PDB file of C-alpha atoms in Angstrom:
ATOM      1  CA  MET G 172      32.238 -13.589   2.698  1.00  0.00           C
ATOM      2  CA  LYS G 173      35.305 -15.859   3.710  1.00  0.00           C
ATOM      3  CA  ASP G 174      37.788 -13.650   1.761  1.00  0.00           C
ATOM      4  CA  LEU G 175      36.480 -10.487   3.395  1.00  0.00           C
ATOM      5  CA  GLY G 176      36.197 -12.125   6.874  1.00  0.00           C
ATOM      6  CA  LEU G 177      32.458 -11.184   7.163  1.00  0.00           C
ATOM      7  CA  ASP G 178      30.406 -12.584   9.966  1.00  0.00           C
ATOM      8  CA  CYS G 179      27.040 -11.962   8.342  1.00  0.00           C
ATOM      9  CA  ILE G 180      25.203 -10.390   5.464  1.00  0.00           C
ATOM     10  CA  VAL G 181      22.284  -8.137   6.352  1.00  0.00           C
ATOM     11  CA  CYS G 182      19.768  -7.987   3.509  1.00  0.00           C
ATOM     12  CA  ILE G 183      17.456  -4.941   3.562  1.00  0.00           C
ATOM     13  CA  GLY G 184      14.534  -4.791   1.129  1.00  0.00           C
ATOM     14  CA  GLY G 185      11.298  -6.084  -0.179  1.00  0.00           C
ATOM     15  CA  ASN G 186       9.960  -9.421  -1.372  1.00  0.00           C
ATOM     16  CA  GLY G 187      12.687  -9.983  -3.952  1.00  0.00           C
ATOM     17  CA  THR G 188      15.381  -9.255  -1.361  1.00  0.00           C
ATOM     18  CA  GLN G 189      13.769 -11.710   1.103  1.00  0.00           C
ATOM     19  CA  LYS G 190      13.575 -14.425  -1.460  1.00  0.00           C
ATOM     20  CA  THR G 191      17.274 -14.008  -2.354  1.00  0.00           C
ATOM     21  CA  ALA G 192      18.142 -13.741   1.363  1.00  0.00           C
ATOM     22  CA  ALA G 193      16.435 -17.102   1.876  1.00  0.00           C
ATOM     23  CA  LYS G 194      18.428 -18.587  -0.997  1.00  0.00           C
ATOM     24  CA  LEU G 195      21.669 -17.449   0.490  1.00  0.00           C
ATOM     25  CA  ALA G 196      20.738 -18.837   3.834  1.00  0.00           C
ATOM     26  CA  ALA G 197      19.889 -22.126   2.308  1.00  0.00           C
ATOM     27  CA  MET G 198      23.422 -22.208   0.734  1.00  0.00           C
ATOM     28  CA  GLY G 199      24.840 -21.981   4.308  1.00  0.00           C
ATOM     29  CA  LEU G 200      25.693 -18.273   4.466  1.00  0.00           C
ATOM     30  CA  ASN G 201      25.082 -16.253   7.577  1.00  0.00           C
ATOM     31  CA  VAL G 202      22.195 -14.031   6.713  1.00  0.00           C
ATOM     32  CA  VAL G 203      19.831 -11.693   8.645  1.00  0.00           C
ATOM     33  CA  SER G 204      17.233  -9.636   6.858  1.00  0.00           C
ATOM     34  CA  VAL G 205      15.144  -6.589   7.545  1.00  0.00           C
ATOM     35  CA  PRO G 206      11.893  -5.803   5.762  1.00  0.00           C
ATOM     36  CA  LYS G 207      11.861  -2.421   3.790  1.00  0.00           C
ATOM     37  CA  THR G 208       9.145  -1.665   1.234  1.00  0.00           C
ATOM     38  CA  ILE G 209       6.452   0.938   0.736  1.00  0.00           C
ATOM     39  CA  ASP G 210       4.049  -1.782  -0.432  1.00  0.00           C
ATOM     40  CA  ASN G 211       3.911  -3.420   3.069  1.00  0.00           C
ATOM     41  CA  ASP G 212       3.305  -6.767   1.382  1.00  0.00           C
ATOM     42  CA  ILE G 213       6.038  -8.731   3.099  1.00  0.00           C
ATOM     43  CA  TRP G 214       4.615 -11.821   4.905  1.00  0.00           C
ATOM     44  CA  GLY G 215       5.294 -12.237   8.626  1.00  0.00           C
ATOM     45  CA  THR G 216       5.453  -8.578   9.637  1.00  0.00           C
ATOM     46  CA  ASP G 217       2.650  -6.087  10.361  1.00  0.00           C
ATOM     47  CA  PHE G 218       4.641  -3.137   8.936  1.00  0.00           C
ATOM     48  CA  SER G 219       7.854  -2.698   7.037  1.00  0.00           C
ATOM     49  CA  PHE G 220       9.618   0.678   7.202  1.00  0.00           C
ATOM     50  CA  GLY G 221       8.890   2.921   4.130  1.00  0.00           C
ATOM     51  CA  PHE G 222       5.155   2.078   4.162  1.00  0.00           C
ATOM     52  CA  ASP G 223       4.182   4.849   6.703  1.00  0.00           C
ATOM     53  CA  SER G 224       6.191   7.468   4.766  1.00  0.00           C
ATOM     54  CA  ALA G 225       4.626   6.574   1.446  1.00  0.00           C
ATOM     55  CA  VAL G 226       1.071   6.632   3.054  1.00  0.00           C
ATOM     56  CA  SER G 227       1.893  10.056   4.548  1.00  0.00           C
ATOM     57  CA  ILE G 228       2.760  11.399   1.124  1.00  0.00           C
ATOM     58  CA  ALA G 229      -0.273   9.750  -0.582  1.00  0.00           C
ATOM     59  CA  THR G 230      -2.629  11.117   2.159  1.00  0.00           C
ATOM     60  CA  ASP G 231      -1.298  14.539   1.824  1.00  0.00           C
ATOM     61  CA  ALA G 232      -1.901  14.467  -2.015  1.00  0.00           C
ATOM     62  CA  ILE G 233      -5.452  13.252  -1.435  1.00  0.00           C
ATOM     63  CA  ASP G 234      -6.020  15.999   1.020  1.00  0.00           C
ATOM     64  CA  ARG G 235      -4.921  18.601  -1.435  1.00  0.00           C
ATOM     65  CA  LEU G 236      -7.265  17.212  -4.125  1.00  0.00           C
ATOM     66  CA  HIS G 237     -10.358  17.782  -2.056  1.00  0.00           C
ATOM     67  CA  SER G 238     -10.269  21.562  -2.524  1.00  0.00           C
ATOM     68  CA  THR G 239      -9.932  21.354  -6.264  1.00  0.00           C
ATOM     69  CA  ALA G 240     -12.683  18.615  -6.503  1.00  0.00           C
ATOM     70  CA  SER G 241     -14.959  20.643  -4.362  1.00  0.00           C
ATOM     71  CA  SER G 242     -14.496  24.025  -6.087  1.00  0.00           C
ATOM     72  CA  HIS G 243     -14.867  22.562  -9.613  1.00  0.00           C
ATOM     73  CA  LYS G 244     -17.489  19.946  -8.601  1.00  0.00           C
ATOM     74  CA  ARG G 245     -15.524  17.106 -10.192  1.00  0.00           C
ATOM     75  CA  VAL G 246     -14.739  13.602  -9.591  1.00  0.00           C
ATOM     76  CA  MET G 247     -11.028  13.273  -8.861  1.00  0.00           C
ATOM     77  CA  VAL G 248      -9.222   9.915  -9.338  1.00  0.00           C
ATOM     78  CA  ILE G 249      -5.791   9.539  -7.715  1.00  0.00           C
ATOM     79  CA  GLU G 250      -3.639   6.446  -8.448  1.00  0.00           C
ATOM     80  CA  VAL G 251      -1.140   5.306  -5.886  1.00  0.00           C
ATOM     81  CA  MET G 252       1.344   2.514  -5.951  1.00  0.00           C
ATOM     82  CA  GLY G 253       0.538  -1.146  -5.319  1.00  0.00           C
ATOM     83  CA  HIS G 254       0.723  -3.840  -8.070  1.00  0.00           C
ATOM     84  CA  LYS G 255      -0.583  -6.750  -6.153  1.00  0.00           C
ATOM     85  CA  ALA G 256      -1.309  -5.393  -2.728  1.00  0.00           C
ATOM     86  CA  GLY G 257      -3.495  -2.454  -1.973  1.00  0.00           C
ATOM     87  CA  TRP G 258      -2.079  -1.418   1.415  1.00  0.00           C
ATOM     88  CA  ILE G 259      -1.061   2.192   0.313  1.00  0.00           C
ATOM     89  CA  ALA G 260      -4.435   2.713  -1.354  1.00  0.00           C
ATOM     90  CA  LEU G 261      -6.382   1.434   1.642  1.00  0.00           C
ATOM     91  CA  TYR G 262      -4.491   3.395   4.405  1.00  0.00           C
ATOM     92  CA  SER G 263      -4.138   6.624   2.425  1.00  0.00           C
ATOM     93  CA  GLY G 264      -7.647   6.388   0.984  1.00  0.00           C
ATOM     94  CA  MET G 265      -9.129   5.926   4.518  1.00  0.00           C
ATOM     95  CA  ALA G 266      -6.983   8.643   6.117  1.00  0.00           C
ATOM     96  CA  GLY G 267      -7.515  11.137   3.298  1.00  0.00           C
ATOM     97  CA  GLY G 268     -11.297  10.791   3.182  1.00  0.00           C
ATOM     98  CA  GLY G 269     -11.697   8.836  -0.056  1.00  0.00           C
ATOM     99  CA  ASP G 270     -15.279   8.152  -1.157  1.00  0.00           C
ATOM    100  CA  VAL G 271     -14.253   5.174  -3.370  1.00  0.00           C
ATOM    101  CA  ILE G 272     -11.240   2.956  -2.743  1.00  0.00           C
ATOM    102  CA  LEU G 273     -10.263   0.368  -5.202  1.00  0.00           C
ATOM    103  CA  ILE G 274      -7.501  -2.228  -4.590  1.00  0.00           C
ATOM    104  CA  PRO G 275      -6.229  -5.354  -6.451  1.00  0.00           C
ATOM    105  CA  GLU G 276      -7.520  -7.792  -3.783  1.00  0.00           C
ATOM    106  CA  LEU G 277     -11.155  -6.793  -3.974  1.00  0.00           C
ATOM    107  CA  PRO G 278     -13.296  -6.953  -7.221  1.00  0.00           C
ATOM    108  CA  TYR G 279     -15.181  -3.813  -8.321  1.00  0.00           C
ATOM    109  CA  ASN G 280     -18.280  -3.125 -10.516  1.00  0.00           C
ATOM    110  CA  ILE G 281     -17.940   0.215 -12.410  1.00  0.00           C
ATOM    111  CA  HIS G 282     -21.701   0.466 -12.605  1.00  0.00           C
ATOM    112  CA  ASN G 283     -21.862   0.230  -8.806  1.00  0.00           C
ATOM    113  CA  ILE G 284     -19.230   2.947  -8.470  1.00  0.00           C
ATOM    114  CA  GLY G 285     -21.108   5.234 -10.799  1.00  0.00           C
ATOM    115  CA  ASP G 286     -24.328   4.685  -8.870  1.00  0.00           C
ATOM    116  CA  VAL G 287     -22.439   5.630  -5.626  1.00  0.00           C
ATOM    117  CA  ILE G 288     -21.132   8.820  -7.145  1.00  0.00           C
ATOM    118  CA  LEU G 289     -24.606   9.762  -8.485  1.00  0.00           C
ATOM    119  CA  ASN G 290     -26.161   9.060  -5.121  1.00  0.00           C
ATOM    120  CA  ARG G 291     -23.671  11.378  -3.502  1.00  0.00           C
ATOM    121  CA  LEU G 292     -24.694  14.033  -6.015  1.00  0.00           C
ATOM    122  CA  LYS G 293     -28.384  13.536  -5.147  1.00  0.00           C
ATOM    123  CA  LYS G 294     -27.510  14.038  -1.495  1.00  0.00           C
ATOM    124  CA  GLY G 295     -25.874  17.382  -2.230  1.00  0.00           C
ATOM    125  CA  LYS G 296     -22.224  16.175  -2.418  1.00  0.00           C
ATOM    126  CA  PRO G 297     -21.220  17.343  -6.008  1.00  0.00           C
ATOM    127  CA  TYR G 298     -17.702  15.977  -5.879  1.00  0.00           C
ATOM    128  CA  SER G 299     -16.010  12.614  -5.093  1.00  0.00           C
ATOM    129  CA  ILE G 300     -12.559  11.427  -4.327  1.00  0.00           C
ATOM    130  CA  VAL G 301     -11.660   8.008  -5.866  1.00  0.00           C
ATOM    131  CA  VAL G 302      -8.360   6.365  -4.693  1.00  0.00           C
ATOM    132  CA  VAL G 303      -7.033   3.456  -6.889  1.00  0.00           C
ATOM    133  CA  ALA G 304      -4.119   1.182  -6.556  1.00  0.00           C
ATOM    134  CA  GLU G 305      -2.089   0.903  -9.798  1.00  0.00           C
ATOM    135  CA  GLY G 306      -2.697  -2.895  -9.961  1.00  0.00           C
ATOM    136  CA  ILE G 307      -6.532  -3.010 -10.113  1.00  0.00           C
ATOM    137  CA  LEU G 308      -7.996  -4.816 -13.119  1.00  0.00           C
ATOM    138  CA  THR G 309      -8.335  -2.489 -16.183  1.00  0.00           C
ATOM    139  CA  ASP G 310      -8.772  -3.112 -19.957  1.00  0.00           C
ATOM    140  CA  GLY G 311      -5.039  -3.590 -20.062  1.00  0.00           C
ATOM    141  CA  ARG G 312      -4.359  -0.613 -22.405  1.00  0.00           C
ATOM    142  CA  LYS G 313      -4.596   2.264 -19.931  1.00  0.00           C
ATOM    143  CA  ARG G 314      -3.147   3.138 -16.471  1.00  0.00           C
ATOM    144  CA  ALA G 315      -5.637   2.407 -13.622  1.00  0.00           C
ATOM    145  CA  ALA G 316      -6.474   6.101 -12.966  1.00  0.00           C
ATOM    146  CA  GLU G 317      -7.065   6.908 -16.644  1.00  0.00           C
ATOM    147  CA  TYR G 318      -9.263   3.921 -17.175  1.00  0.00           C
ATOM    148  CA  ILE G 319     -11.307   4.467 -14.060  1.00  0.00           C
ATOM    149  CA  ALA G 320     -11.717   8.244 -14.708  1.00  0.00           C
ATOM    150  CA  GLN G 321     -12.929   7.588 -18.280  1.00  0.00           C
ATOM    151  CA  GLU G 322     -15.427   4.912 -17.065  1.00  0.00           C
ATOM    152  CA  ILE G 323     -16.797   7.043 -14.302  1.00  0.00           C
ATOM    153  CA  GLU G 324     -17.304   9.973 -16.681  1.00  0.00           C
ATOM    154  CA  HIS G 325     -19.086   7.695 -19.087  1.00  0.00           C
ATOM    155  CA  GLU G 326     -21.222   6.213 -16.278  1.00  0.00           C
ATOM    156  CA  THR G 327     -22.113   9.438 -14.567  1.00  0.00           C
ATOM    157  CA  GLY G 328     -21.632  12.400 -17.028  1.00  0.00           C
ATOM    158  CA  ILE G 329     -19.688  14.164 -14.310  1.00  0.00           C
ATOM    159  CA  GLU G 330     -16.401  15.653 -15.359  1.00  0.00           C
ATOM    160  CA  THR G 331     -13.700  13.455 -13.953  1.00  0.00           C
ATOM    161  CA  ARG G 332      -9.855  14.015 -13.703  1.00  0.00           C
ATOM    162  CA  GLU G 333      -7.059  11.666 -12.916  1.00  0.00           C
ATOM    163  CA  THR G 334      -3.749  12.171 -11.065  1.00  0.00           C
ATOM    164  CA  VAL G 335      -0.980   9.640 -10.940  1.00  0.00           C
ATOM    165  CA  LEU G 336       1.206  10.079  -7.921  1.00  0.00           C
ATOM    166  CA  GLY G 337       4.047   7.831  -9.182  1.00  0.00           C
ATOM    167  CA  TYR G 338       7.439   7.702  -7.898  1.00  0.00           C
ATOM    168  CA  ILE G 339       7.007  10.916  -5.660  1.00  0.00           C
ATOM    169  CA  GLN G 340       5.675   8.267  -3.071  1.00  0.00           C
ATOM    170  CA  ARG G 341       9.084   6.643  -2.848  1.00  0.00           C
ATOM    171  CA  GLY G 342      11.237   9.707  -1.762  1.00  0.00           C
ATOM    172  CA  GLY G 343      11.407  12.524   0.642  1.00  0.00           C
ATOM    173  CA  SER G 344      11.760  12.609   4.491  1.00  0.00           C
ATOM    174  CA  PRO G 345      10.750   9.420   6.287  1.00  0.00           C
ATOM    175  CA  THR G 346       7.996   9.857   8.972  1.00  0.00           C
ATOM    176  CA  PRO G 347       8.941   9.648  12.659  1.00  0.00           C
ATOM    177  CA  PHE G 348       7.192   6.177  12.769  1.00  0.00           C
ATOM    178  CA  ASP G 349       9.452   4.838  10.093  1.00  0.00           C
ATOM    179  CA  ARG G 350      12.624   6.336  11.551  1.00  0.00           C
ATOM    180  CA  ASN G 351      11.873   4.654  14.917  1.00  0.00           C
ATOM    181  CA  LEU G 352      10.742   1.386  13.388  1.00  0.00           C
ATOM    182  CA  SER G 353      14.064   1.154  11.303  1.00  0.00           C
ATOM    183  CA  THR G 354      16.035   1.898  14.474  1.00  0.00           C
ATOM    184  CA  ARG G 355      14.314  -0.783  16.462  1.00  0.00           C
ATOM    185  CA  MET G 356      14.533  -3.331  13.553  1.00  0.00           C
ATOM    186  CA  GLY G 357      18.206  -2.505  12.948  1.00  0.00           C
ATOM    187  CA  GLY G 358      18.930  -2.945  16.791  1.00  0.00           C
ATOM    188  CA  HIS G 359      17.130  -6.349  16.716  1.00  0.00           C
ATOM    189  CA  ALA G 360      19.076  -7.443  13.578  1.00  0.00           C
ATOM    190  CA  THR G 361      22.355  -6.673  15.457  1.00  0.00           C
ATOM    191  CA  GLU G 362      21.196  -8.799  18.437  1.00  0.00           C
ATOM    192  CA  LEU G 363      20.449 -11.718  16.074  1.00  0.00           C
ATOM    193  CA  ILE G 364      23.907 -11.504  14.606  1.00  0.00           C
ATOM    194  CA  ALA G 365      25.507 -11.255  18.093  1.00  0.00           C
ATOM    195  CA  THR G 366      23.723 -14.291  19.340  1.00  0.00           C
ATOM    196  CA  GLY G 367      24.255 -16.264  16.030  1.00  0.00           C
ATOM    197  CA  GLN G 368      20.651 -16.451  14.979  1.00  0.00           C
ATOM    198  CA  PHE G 369      20.993 -16.545  11.255  1.00  0.00           C
ATOM    199  CA  GLY G 370      18.536 -17.205   8.426  1.00  0.00           C
ATOM    200  CA  ARG G 371      15.876 -14.990  10.007  1.00  0.00           C
ATOM    201  CA  MET G 372      14.017 -11.768   9.212  1.00  0.00           C
ATOM    202  CA  VAL G 373      13.217  -9.086  11.677  1.00  0.00           C
ATOM    203  CA  THR G 374       9.386  -8.586  12.167  1.00  0.00           C
ATOM    204  CA  LEU G 375       6.951  -6.345  13.917  1.00  0.00           C
ATOM    205  CA  LYS G 376       3.917  -8.032  15.459  1.00  0.00           C
ATOM    206  CA  GLY G 377       1.752  -5.607  17.401  1.00  0.00           C
ATOM    207  CA  ASP G 378       4.309  -3.525  19.124  1.00  0.00           C
ATOM    208  CA  GLU G 379       6.744  -6.296  19.611  1.00  0.00           C
ATOM    209  CA  ILE G 380       9.903  -6.544  17.415  1.00  0.00           C
ATOM    210  CA  SER G 381      10.829 -10.224  16.835  1.00  0.00           C
ATOM    211  CA  SER G 382      11.999 -12.376  13.994  1.00  0.00           C
ATOM    212  CA  ALA G 383      10.865 -15.298  11.843  1.00  0.00           C
ATOM    213  CA  PRO G 384      12.679 -17.943   9.642  1.00  0.00           C
ATOM    214  CA  LEU G 385      13.323 -16.729   6.266  1.00  0.00           C
ATOM    215  CA  GLU G 386      12.078 -19.997   4.699  1.00  0.00           C
ATOM    216  CA  GLU G 387       8.598 -19.145   6.160  1.00  0.00           C
ATOM    217  CA  ILE G 388       8.749 -15.587   4.636  1.00  0.00           C
ATOM    218  CA  ALA G 389      10.255 -16.068   1.118  1.00  0.00           C
ATOM    219  CA  GLY G 390       7.799 -16.295  -1.893  1.00  0.00           C
ATOM    220  CA  LYS G 391       4.736 -15.261   0.247  1.00  0.00           C
ATOM    221  CA  LEU G 392       2.701 -11.998  -0.167  1.00  0.00           C
ATOM    222  CA  LYS G 393       0.713 -10.297   2.694  1.00  0.00           C
ATOM    223  CA  LEU G 394      -2.508  -9.064   1.005  1.00  0.00           C
ATOM    224  CA  VAL G 395      -5.473  -7.002   2.106  1.00  0.00           C
ATOM    225  CA  THR G 396      -8.528  -9.094   2.975  1.00  0.00           C
ATOM    226  CA  GLU G 397     -12.189  -8.136   3.297  1.00  0.00           C
ATOM    227  CA  GLU G 398     -11.920  -8.881   7.015  1.00  0.00           C
ATOM    228  CA  HIS G 399      -9.237  -6.137   7.588  1.00  0.00           C
ATOM    229  CA  ASP G 400     -10.513  -3.662  10.204  1.00  0.00           C
ATOM    230  CA  LEU G 401     -10.069  -0.656   8.025  1.00  0.00           C
ATOM    231  CA  VAL G 402     -12.149  -2.235   5.193  1.00  0.00           C
ATOM    232  CA  VAL G 403     -14.857  -3.270   7.663  1.00  0.00           C
ATOM    233  CA  GLN G 404     -15.026   0.151   9.324  1.00  0.00           C
ATOM    234  CA  GLY G 405     -14.845   1.871   5.958  1.00  0.00           C
ATOM    235  CA  LYS G 406     -17.820  -0.030   4.594  1.00  0.00           C
ATOM    236  CA  ARG G 407     -19.744   0.995   7.805  1.00  0.00           C
ATOM    237  CA  MET G 408     -18.850   4.604   7.150  1.00  0.00           C
ATOM    238  CA  GLY G 409     -20.290   4.245   3.570  1.00  0.00           C
ATOM    239  CA  ILE G 410     -17.049   4.155   1.679  1.00  0.00           C
ATOM    240  CA  CYS G 411     -17.249   2.097  -1.587  1.00  0.00           C
ATOM    241  CA  PHE G 412     -14.681  -0.593  -2.102  1.00  0.00           C
ATOM    242  CA  GLY G 413     -16.062  -1.473  -5.551  1.00  0.00           C
TER     243      GLY G 413
END
């Protein structure tokens, strides 16, 4: 930094980036960081840019599966990203009309899921959409979607198919929300540098752009809880979370 005559390093990325940024700041380097991850699991900020775009892609995929599931009277299991945090599965599953949403933070019972799907069948709903995060507990030998699809078919006898969305969630055109969020965060990062406020990460709280000390952010994960409003409202609507 001294050789190049740099005033500050701006670190843009997810949890690993924030942890490294905190280490650089602790060494005395001028660092400002910005949260960017589709997983939305960075502590201290309501949203990181990339998340809304990934949710939009996942929701579109779920929307498209409804017609196939309906016409073939099948259960469709779609796997989205999220190793430890189920934010993408929760937001896309709710937005896309998922009937069952499974995330790493909430335990599930495969017998209960089977009962939910069979009860839907009894009520004249011959197909179901199951949205799963890749990090849910499985037998350890199969991908989440494959495991859940096989278990559901075994439990219910209903033909079940899986779709793994994979890396397609990570690319493409950003949503307007993400474009505007990154502009606002970038502008605030510039203000922090101009005013000499280093060792901080830009955050979004409600509709307010602010910042927090990196040492408070690094090494923490923001996870979904049972008290999250989407989980609460989803359960009231009859959506199964396991």
